[in-house]
C-alpha positions as a Markdown table, in Angstrom:
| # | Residue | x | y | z |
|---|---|---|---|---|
| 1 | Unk | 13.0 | -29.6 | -23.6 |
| 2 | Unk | 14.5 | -27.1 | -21.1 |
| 3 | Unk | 17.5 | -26.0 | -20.1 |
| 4 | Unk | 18.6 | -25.2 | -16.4 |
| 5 | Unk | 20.9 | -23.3 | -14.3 |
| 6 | Unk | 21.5 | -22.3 | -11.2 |
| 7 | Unk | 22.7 | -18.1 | -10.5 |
| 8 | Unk | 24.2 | -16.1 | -8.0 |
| 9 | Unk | 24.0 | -12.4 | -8.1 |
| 10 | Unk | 26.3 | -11.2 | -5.7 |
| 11 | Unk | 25.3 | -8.7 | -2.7 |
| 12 | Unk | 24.5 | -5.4 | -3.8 |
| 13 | Unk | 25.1 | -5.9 | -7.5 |
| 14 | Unk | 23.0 | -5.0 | -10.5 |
| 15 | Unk | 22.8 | -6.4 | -13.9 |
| 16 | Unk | 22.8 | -5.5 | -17.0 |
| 17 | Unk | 19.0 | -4.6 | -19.0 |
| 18 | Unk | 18.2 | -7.5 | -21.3 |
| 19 | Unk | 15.6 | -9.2 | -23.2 |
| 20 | Unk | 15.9 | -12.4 | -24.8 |
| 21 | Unk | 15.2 | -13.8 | -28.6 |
| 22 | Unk | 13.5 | -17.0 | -28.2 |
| 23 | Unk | 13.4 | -18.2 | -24.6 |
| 24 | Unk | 11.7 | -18.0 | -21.4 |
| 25 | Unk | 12.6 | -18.2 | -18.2 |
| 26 | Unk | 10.7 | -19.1 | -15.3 |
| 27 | Unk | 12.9 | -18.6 | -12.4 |
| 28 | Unk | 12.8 | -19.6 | -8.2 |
| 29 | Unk | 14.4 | -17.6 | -6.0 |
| 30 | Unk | 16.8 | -20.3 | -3.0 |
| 31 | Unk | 18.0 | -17.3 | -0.7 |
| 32 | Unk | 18.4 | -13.9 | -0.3 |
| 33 | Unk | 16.7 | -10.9 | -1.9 |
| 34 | Unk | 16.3 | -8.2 | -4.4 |
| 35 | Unk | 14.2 | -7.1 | -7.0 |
| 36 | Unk | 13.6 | -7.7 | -11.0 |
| 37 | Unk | 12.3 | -5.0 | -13.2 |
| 38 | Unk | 10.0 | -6.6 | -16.2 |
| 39 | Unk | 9.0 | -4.2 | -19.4 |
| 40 | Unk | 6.7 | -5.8 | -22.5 |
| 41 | Unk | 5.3 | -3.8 | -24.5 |
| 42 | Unk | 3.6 | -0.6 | -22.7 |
| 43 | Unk | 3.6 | -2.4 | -19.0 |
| 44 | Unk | 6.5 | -2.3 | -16.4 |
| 45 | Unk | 6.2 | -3.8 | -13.1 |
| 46 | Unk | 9.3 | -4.1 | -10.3 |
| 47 | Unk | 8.7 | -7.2 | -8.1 |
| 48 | Unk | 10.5 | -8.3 | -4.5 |
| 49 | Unk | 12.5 | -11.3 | -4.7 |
| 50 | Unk | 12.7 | -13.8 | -1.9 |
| 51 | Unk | 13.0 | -17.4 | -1.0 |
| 52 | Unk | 10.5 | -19.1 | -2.3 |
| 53 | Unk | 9.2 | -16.7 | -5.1 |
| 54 | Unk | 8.9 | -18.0 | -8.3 |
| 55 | Unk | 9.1 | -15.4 | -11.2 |
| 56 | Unk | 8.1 | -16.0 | -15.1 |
| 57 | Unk | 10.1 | -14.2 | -17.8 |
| 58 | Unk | 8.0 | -14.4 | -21.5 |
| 59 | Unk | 10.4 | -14.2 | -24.5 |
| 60 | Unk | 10.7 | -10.4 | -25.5 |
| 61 | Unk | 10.4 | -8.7 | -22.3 |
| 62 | Unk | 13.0 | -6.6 | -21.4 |
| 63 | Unk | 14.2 | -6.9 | -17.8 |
| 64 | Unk | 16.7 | -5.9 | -15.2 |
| 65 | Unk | 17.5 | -7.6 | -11.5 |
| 66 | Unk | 19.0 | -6.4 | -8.4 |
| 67 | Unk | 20.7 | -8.3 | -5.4 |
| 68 | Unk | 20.1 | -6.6 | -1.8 |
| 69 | Unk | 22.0 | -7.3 | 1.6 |
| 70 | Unk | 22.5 | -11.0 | 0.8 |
| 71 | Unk | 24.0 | -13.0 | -2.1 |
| 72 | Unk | 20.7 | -13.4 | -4.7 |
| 73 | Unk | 20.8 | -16.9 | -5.5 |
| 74 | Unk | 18.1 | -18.7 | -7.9 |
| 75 | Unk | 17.3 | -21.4 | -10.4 |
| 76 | Unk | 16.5 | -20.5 | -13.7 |
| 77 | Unk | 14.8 | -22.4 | -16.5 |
| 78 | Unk | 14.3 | -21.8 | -19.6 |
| 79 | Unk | 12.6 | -23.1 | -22.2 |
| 80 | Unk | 13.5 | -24.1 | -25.1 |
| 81 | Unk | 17.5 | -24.5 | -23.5 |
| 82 | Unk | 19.7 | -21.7 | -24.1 |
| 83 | Unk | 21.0 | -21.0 | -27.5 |
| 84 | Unk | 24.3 | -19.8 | -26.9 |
| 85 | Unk | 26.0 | -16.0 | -26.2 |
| 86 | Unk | 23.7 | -14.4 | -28.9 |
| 87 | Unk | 20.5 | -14.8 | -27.6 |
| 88 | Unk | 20.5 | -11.9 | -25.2 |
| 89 | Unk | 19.9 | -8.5 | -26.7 |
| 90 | Unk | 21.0 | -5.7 | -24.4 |
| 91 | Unk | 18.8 | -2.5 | -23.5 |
| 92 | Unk | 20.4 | 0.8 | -23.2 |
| 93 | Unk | 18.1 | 1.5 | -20.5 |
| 94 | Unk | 16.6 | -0.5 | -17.2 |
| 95 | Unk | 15.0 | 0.8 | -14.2 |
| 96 | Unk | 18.7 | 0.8 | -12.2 |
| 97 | Unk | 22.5 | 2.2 | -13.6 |
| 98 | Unk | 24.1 | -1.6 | -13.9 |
| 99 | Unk | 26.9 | -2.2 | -11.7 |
């Protein structure tokens, strides 16, 4: 089982730092671009987000995401389907200042 959704992150926005409890996410970007910051363990990586990237999140990393010029706009799964509001674990400290 899997849950889906589909996200906007609005043009020139930046979210919060997170990591998650017991899901993964596997996510494919539709249009427009920005990056994601991933963290687990002692590794950190910042990857370009476009159309047609697909991106994995494994439960436990922490990670942040930026939109650029243009409206971010992907589909995320994740697997097993989302818990609820207390899944999500916020980090006091990403690679960007949230907006």
């Amino acid at each position: 089982m899997a849950g889906v959704a589909h996200c906007t992150l609005k043009d020139g926005k930046i979210s919060k730092a997170v990591c998650h409890k017991t899901v993964s996410e596997i996510w494919t970007i539709i249009s427009g671009s920005g990056q994601i910051w991933r963290k687990q363990d002692d590794t950190e990586s910042i990857t370009n987000l476009e159309a047609g990237v697909t991106i994995d999140i494994a439960v436990g990393t922490y990670f942040q995401y930026c939109s650029n010029k243009n409206d971010l706009v992907f589909i995320c799964v994740t697997t097993p389907p989302w818990p609820g509001a207390d899944e999500i674990i916020y980090i006091d400290k990403g690679a960007w200042v949230p907006t």
